[in-house]
PDB file of C-alpha atoms in Angstrom:
ATOM      1  CA  MET A   1     117.827 105.141 124.208  1.00 62.00           C
ATOM      2  CA  LYS A   2     116.992 104.032 127.748  1.00 63.00           C
ATOM      3  CA  ASN A   3     113.781 102.379 126.556  1.00 64.00           C
ATOM      4  CA  VAL A   4     115.663 100.401 123.903  1.00 59.00           C
ATOM      5  CA  LYS A   5     118.196  99.295 126.504  1.00 62.00           C
ATOM      6  CA  LYS A   6     115.440  98.225 128.928  1.00 59.00           C
ATOM      7  CA  ALA A   7     113.572  96.379 126.191  1.00 54.00           C
ATOM      8  CA  SER A   8     116.691  94.515 125.102  1.00 55.00           C
ATOM      9  CA  VAL A   9     117.524  93.533 128.710  1.00 50.00           C
ATOM     10  CA  PHE A  10     113.949  92.326 129.156  1.00 55.00           C
ATOM     11  CA  ALA A  11     114.074  90.331 125.902  1.00 53.00           C
ATOM     12  CA  VAL A  12     117.387  88.693 126.834  1.00 50.00           C
ATOM     13  CA  SER A  13     116.073  87.879 130.327  1.00 52.00           C
ATOM     14  CA  LEU A  14     112.906  86.390 128.904  1.00 52.00           C
ATOM     15  CA  ALA A  15     114.874  84.323 126.383  1.00 52.00           C
ATOM     16  CA  LEU A  16     117.128  83.042 129.169  1.00 52.00           C
ATOM     17  CA  VAL A  17     114.159  82.021 131.316  1.00 53.00           C
ATOM     18  CA  PHE A  18     112.519  80.229 128.383  1.00 56.00           C
ATOM     19  CA  SER A  19     115.716  78.380 127.491  1.00 51.00           C
ATOM     20  CA  VAL A  20     116.229  77.222 131.091  1.00 49.00           C
ATOM     21  CA  ALA A  21     112.604  76.129 131.322  1.00 50.00           C
ATOM     22  CA  VAL A  22     112.832  74.246 128.019  1.00 48.00           C
ATOM     23  CA  SER A  23     116.016  72.461 129.074  1.00 49.00           C
ATOM     24  CA  VAL A  24     114.509  71.483 132.444  1.00 46.00           C
ATOM     25  CA  ASN A  25     111.396  70.180 130.703  1.00 46.00           C
ATOM     26  CA  ALA A  26     113.463  68.233 128.154  1.00 46.00           C
ATOM     27  CA  LYS A  27     115.546  66.718 130.944  1.00 46.00           C
ATOM     28  CA  ASN A  28     112.394  65.631 132.792  1.00 46.00           C
ATOM     29  CA  GLU A  29     110.860  64.099 129.679  1.00 47.00           C
ATOM     30  CA  ASN A  30     114.056  62.243 128.745  1.00 44.00           C
ATOM     31  CA  SER A  31     114.757  60.745 132.167  1.00 42.00           C
ATOM     32  CA  GLU A  32     114.819  56.947 132.325  1.00 37.00           C
ATOM     33  CA  ASP A  33     112.036  56.639 134.872  1.00 40.00           C
ATOM     34  CA  ASN A  34     109.555  58.966 133.232  1.00 48.00           C
ATOM     35  CA  PRO A  35     107.503  60.396 136.119  1.00 48.00           C
ATOM     36  CA  SER A  36     104.843  61.720 133.759  1.00 66.00           C
ATOM     37  CA  VAL A  37     103.507  58.180 133.279  1.00 71.00           C
ATOM     38  CA  GLU A  38     103.336  57.699 137.038  1.00 76.00           C
ATOM     39  CA  LYS A  39     101.746  61.128 137.392  1.00 67.00           C
ATOM     40  CA  ARG A  40      99.038  60.260 134.853  1.00 72.00           C
ATOM     41  CA  GLU A  41      98.346  56.969 136.621  1.00 77.00           C
ATOM     42  CA  LEU A  42      98.140  58.742 139.971  1.00 76.00           C
ATOM     43  CA  ALA A  43      95.774  61.343 138.516  1.00 72.00           C
ATOM     44  CA  ALA A  44      93.575  58.611 137.066  1.00 77.00           C
ATOM     45  CA  LEU A  45      93.539  56.816 140.429  1.00 82.00           C
ATOM     46  CA  GLN A  46      92.675  59.999 142.294  1.00 82.00           C
ATOM     47  CA  ALA A  47      89.862  60.792 139.873  1.00 83.00           C
ATOM     48  CA  GLU A  48      88.579  57.214 140.000  1.00 86.00           C
ATOM     49  CA  ASP A  49      88.637  57.227 143.820  1.00 88.00           C
ATOM     50  CA  HIS A  50      86.510  60.370 143.765  1.00 85.00           C
ATOM     51  CA  ARG A  51      84.080  58.829 141.268  1.00 88.00           C
ATOM     52  CA  ASN A  52      83.790  55.643 143.336  1.00 89.00           C
ATOM     53  CA  ALA A  53      83.273  57.446 146.635  1.00 89.00           C
ATOM     54  CA  VAL A  54      80.517  59.623 145.190  1.00 89.00           C
ATOM     55  CA  ALA A  55      78.981  56.640 143.370  1.00 88.00           C
ATOM     56  CA  ASP A  56      78.700  54.843 146.721  1.00 92.00           C
ATOM     57  CA  VAL A  57      76.959  57.878 148.208  1.00 90.00           C
ATOM     58  CA  VAL A  58      74.615  58.076 145.207  1.00 91.00           C
ATOM     59  CA  LEU A  59      73.647  54.394 145.548  1.00 92.00           C
ATOM     60  CA  GLU A  60      72.949  54.803 149.241  1.00 91.00           C
ATOM     61  CA  LEU A  61      70.929  57.964 148.638  1.00 90.00           C
ATOM     62  CA  LYS A  62      68.793  56.173 146.066  1.00 91.00           C
ATOM     63  CA  GLU A  63      68.101  53.430 148.608  1.00 91.00           C
ATOM     64  CA  VAL A  64      67.222  55.987 151.282  1.00 88.00           C
ATOM     65  CA  ALA A  65      64.902  57.778 148.838  1.00 88.00           C
ATOM     66  CA  GLY A  66      62.778  54.643 148.601  1.00 89.00           C
ATOM     67  CA  LYS A  67      62.432  54.334 152.378  1.00 88.00           C
ATOM     68  CA  ASP A  68      60.704  57.652 153.087  1.00 85.00           C
ATOM     69  CA  GLU A  69      58.086  59.014 150.693  1.00 86.00           C
ATOM     70  CA  ASN A  70      58.140  62.373 152.471  1.00 87.00           C
ATOM     71  CA  ILE A  71      61.678  63.149 151.270  1.00 91.00           C
ATOM     72  CA  GLY A  72      62.177  60.607 148.475  1.00 89.00           C
ATOM     73  CA  GLU A  73      62.004  62.983 145.529  1.00 92.00           C
ATOM     74  CA  GLU A  74      64.354  65.506 147.140  1.00 93.00           C
ATOM     75  CA  VAL A  75      66.922  62.803 147.917  1.00 92.00           C
ATOM     76  CA  ARG A  76      66.702  61.401 144.364  1.00 93.00           C
ATOM     77  CA  GLU A  77      67.356  64.886 142.934  1.00 94.00           C
ATOM     78  CA  VAL A  78      70.398  65.294 145.178  1.00 94.00           C
ATOM     79  CA  ALA A  79      71.662  61.857 144.122  1.00 93.00           C
ATOM     80  CA  LYS A  80      71.330  62.801 140.453  1.00 93.00           C
ATOM     81  CA  ALA A  81      73.091  66.137 140.987  1.00 94.00           C
ATOM     82  CA  GLN A  82      75.964  64.422 142.795  1.00 94.00           C
ATOM     83  CA  GLU A  83      76.250  61.780 140.107  1.00 92.00           C
ATOM     84  CA  ASP A  84      76.615  64.443 137.411  1.00 91.00           C
ATOM     85  CA  SER A  85      78.948  66.489 139.582  1.00 91.00           C
ATOM     86  CA  SER A  86      81.297  63.598 140.325  1.00 90.00           C
ATOM     87  CA  ASN A  87      81.951  62.948 136.640  1.00 90.00           C
ATOM     88  CA  ASP A  88      82.751  66.605 136.000  1.00 93.00           C
ATOM     89  CA  SER A  89      84.980  66.735 139.089  1.00 93.00           C
ATOM     90  CA  ALA A  90      86.876  63.585 138.182  1.00 92.00           C
ATOM     91  CA  ASP A  91      87.493  64.834 134.640  1.00 94.00           C
ATOM     92  CA  ALA A  92      88.744  68.183 135.969  1.00 94.00           C
ATOM     93  CA  ILE A  93      91.047  66.449 138.484  1.00 94.00           C
ATOM     94  CA  GLU A  94      92.614  64.397 135.709  1.00 93.00           C
ATOM     95  CA  LYS A  95      93.106  67.448 133.485  1.00 93.00           C
ATOM     96  CA  VAL A  96      94.738  69.477 136.266  1.00 92.00           C
ATOM     97  CA  GLU A  97      97.039  66.619 137.246  1.00 89.00           C
ATOM     98  CA  ASN A  98      97.962  65.726 133.661  1.00 91.00           C
ATOM     99  CA  ARG A  99      98.842  69.260 132.603  1.00 89.00           C
ATOM    100  CA  ASN A 100     102.341  69.488 131.154  1.00 87.00           C
ATOM    101  CA  GLY A 101     104.894  70.593 133.752  1.00 84.00           C
ATOM    102  CA  PHE A 102     106.441  73.138 131.418  1.00 86.00           C
ATOM    103  CA  VAL A 103     103.071  74.723 130.670  1.00 85.00           C
ATOM    104  CA  THR A 104     102.306  74.867 134.401  1.00 83.00           C
ATOM    105  CA  PHE A 105     105.730  76.380 135.106  1.00 85.00           C
ATOM    106  CA  LEU A 106     105.233  78.974 132.414  1.00 85.00           C
ATOM    107  CA  PHE A 107     101.543  79.888 132.706  1.00 84.00           C
ATOM    108  CA  GLY A 108     100.452  78.463 136.047  1.00 84.00           C
ATOM    109  CA  THR A 109      97.875  75.889 136.912  1.00 87.00           C
ATOM    110  CA  ASP A 110      94.865  74.962 134.795  1.00 90.00           C
ATOM    111  CA  TYR A 111      92.573  77.737 136.035  1.00 88.00           C
ATOM    112  CA  LYS A 112      89.653  76.602 133.878  1.00 92.00           C
ATOM    113  CA  ASN A 113      89.494  73.186 135.537  1.00 94.00           C
ATOM    114  CA  ILE A 114      90.219  74.639 138.977  1.00 95.00           C
ATOM    115  CA  GLY A 115      87.127  76.806 138.374  1.00 94.00           C
ATOM    116  CA  ILE A 116      85.115  73.715 137.443  1.00 96.00           C
ATOM    117  CA  LEU A 117      86.224  72.072 140.697  1.00 96.00           C
ATOM    118  CA  ARG A 118      85.212  75.160 142.682  1.00 96.00           C
ATOM    119  CA  SER A 119      81.797  74.988 141.033  1.00 96.00           C
ATOM    120  CA  GLU A 120      81.483  71.308 141.938  1.00 95.00           C
ATOM    121  CA  ILE A 121      82.423  72.118 145.537  1.00 96.00           C
ATOM    122  CA  VAL A 122      79.521  74.584 145.647  1.00 96.00           C
ATOM    123  CA  THR A 123      77.221  71.930 144.143  1.00 95.00           C
ATOM    124  CA  THR A 124      78.299  69.524 146.879  1.00 95.00           C
ATOM    125  CA  GLU A 125      77.699  72.174 149.561  1.00 97.00           C
ATOM    126  CA  ASN A 126      74.200  72.724 148.188  1.00 96.00           C
ATOM    127  CA  SER A 127      73.584  68.973 148.175  1.00 96.00           C
ATOM    128  CA  ILE A 128      74.710  68.734 151.791  1.00 96.00           C
ATOM    129  CA  ASP A 129      72.326  71.560 152.731  1.00 97.00           C
ATOM    130  CA  ARG A 130      69.434  69.897 150.892  1.00 95.00           C
ATOM    131  CA  LEU A 131      70.143  66.546 152.549  1.00 94.00           C
ATOM    132  CA  THR A 132      70.345  68.181 155.970  1.00 96.00           C
ATOM    133  CA  LYS A 133      66.932  69.785 155.444  1.00 94.00           C
ATOM    134  CA  ALA A 134      65.539  66.491 154.148  1.00 94.00           C
ATOM    135  CA  ARG A 135      66.964  64.724 157.191  1.00 93.00           C
ATOM    136  CA  ASN A 136      65.079  67.130 159.452  1.00 94.00           C
ATOM    137  CA  ARG A 137      61.832  66.301 157.610  1.00 92.00           C
ATOM    138  CA  ALA A 138      62.393  62.536 157.675  1.00 91.00           C
ATOM    139  CA  THR A 139      59.987  60.546 159.802  1.00 88.00           C
ATOM    140  CA  SER A 140      62.062  57.411 160.352  1.00 89.00           C
ATOM    141  CA  ALA A 141      65.039  57.267 162.720  1.00 91.00           C
ATOM    142  CA  GLU A 142      66.684  54.751 160.377  1.00 93.00           C
ATOM    143  CA  VAL A 143      66.424  57.171 157.454  1.00 91.00           C
ATOM    144  CA  LYS A 144      67.867  59.981 159.576  1.00 92.00           C
ATOM    145  CA  ILE A 145      70.864  57.822 160.485  1.00 94.00           C
ATOM    146  CA  ASP A 146      71.366  56.791 156.848  1.00 94.00           C
ATOM    147  CA  LEU A 147      71.243  60.419 155.739  1.00 94.00           C
ATOM    148  CA  ASP A 148      73.730  61.428 158.451  1.00 95.00           C
ATOM    149  CA  VAL A 149      76.194  58.844 157.128  1.00 95.00           C
ATOM    150  CA  GLN A 150      75.808  60.082 153.539  1.00 94.00           C
ATOM    151  CA  ILE A 151      76.082  63.723 154.592  1.00 96.00           C
ATOM    152  CA  GLU A 152      79.368  62.912 156.356  1.00 96.00           C
ATOM    153  CA  ALA A 153      80.627  61.083 153.253  1.00 95.00           C
ATOM    154  CA  LEU A 154      79.799  64.094 151.059  1.00 95.00           C
ATOM    155  CA  GLN A 155      81.515  66.417 153.529  1.00 97.00           C
ATOM    156  CA  ALA A 156      84.646  64.250 153.351  1.00 95.00           C
ATOM    157  CA  GLU A 157      84.631  64.341 149.533  1.00 94.00           C
ATOM    158  CA  LYS A 158      84.086  68.098 149.596  1.00 95.00           C
ATOM    159  CA  ALA A 159      87.067  68.494 151.938  1.00 96.00           C
ATOM    160  CA  GLU A 160      89.234  66.408 149.589  1.00 94.00           C
ATOM    161  CA  LEU A 161      88.218  68.553 146.609  1.00 94.00           C
ATOM    162  CA  GLU A 162      88.948  71.740 148.564  1.00 96.00           C
ATOM    163  CA  ASN A 163      92.368  70.369 149.512  1.00 95.00           C
ATOM    164  CA  PHE A 164      93.089  69.466 145.878  1.00 94.00           C
ATOM    165  CA  VAL A 165      92.103  72.946 144.673  1.00 95.00           C
ATOM    166  CA  GLU A 166      94.140  74.633 147.392  1.00 94.00           C
ATOM    167  CA  THR A 167      97.191  72.518 146.566  1.00 91.00           C
ATOM    168  CA  ASN A 168      97.001  73.145 142.832  1.00 90.00           C
ATOM    169  CA  GLU A 169      95.822  76.731 142.500  1.00 85.00           C
ATOM    170  CA  ASP A 170      98.985  78.428 143.699  1.00 79.00           C
ATOM    171  CA  LYS A 171     101.705  76.549 141.842  1.00 78.00           C
ATOM    172  CA  PHE A 172     104.661  78.753 140.929  1.00 74.00           C
ATOM    173  CA  SER A 173     104.709  80.074 137.404  1.00 77.00           C
ATOM    174  CA  ILE A 174     106.508  82.733 135.444  1.00 81.00           C
ATOM    175  CA  LEU A 175     103.490  84.254 133.703  1.00 76.00           C
ATOM    176  CA  GLY A 176     100.723  83.039 136.024  1.00 70.00           C
ATOM    177  CA  TRP A 177      99.940  86.567 137.127  1.00 70.00           C
ATOM    178  CA  LEU A 178      99.241  87.489 133.509  1.00 73.00           C
ATOM    179  CA  VAL A 179      96.964  84.492 132.995  1.00 67.00           C
ATOM    180  CA  LYS A 180      95.038  85.400 136.169  1.00 67.00           C
ATOM    181  CA  LEU A 181      94.549  88.945 134.892  1.00 71.00           C
ATOM    182  CA  LEU A 182      93.236  87.701 131.549  1.00 75.00           C
ATOM    183  CA  ASN A 183      90.803  85.178 133.081  1.00 65.00           C
TER     184      ASN A 183
END
């Protein structure tokens, strides 16, 4: 009898939480100044800023690769890896930012895309390490300076990605703990 009572209290509580969440979500979607459009635009801008910043680094790295034959191939490989990584990162940023507020409230953040961003952060760390080693092997002072500038730019982008992940990974949710257990 106690188990039936507990189960019914749990079911009523769960139904109440869902109904409140649905009404809050409906209110947000029906408001006159729909923030979801602004949110999508902001997400697209943030993703595009990341793409552009990394694209600038990639262009500079390709130029540097042509200046020093000793490290040229290594720098070109890093540039290619960063180019691929920036597209994946930008797509993941957009998906995390554009996730429905109700879904986030219920299940938590988009852990799949947060994982992709963590992977891209590691890729960027590896690229920074490779560029630092290449810088130490460079023969020209000009190339060393150019590499230092690009290393700093990659470190700044990595810090922005880390900040984004940190901000989005711990959003409040009702069933987020369950989703984390299942992932």
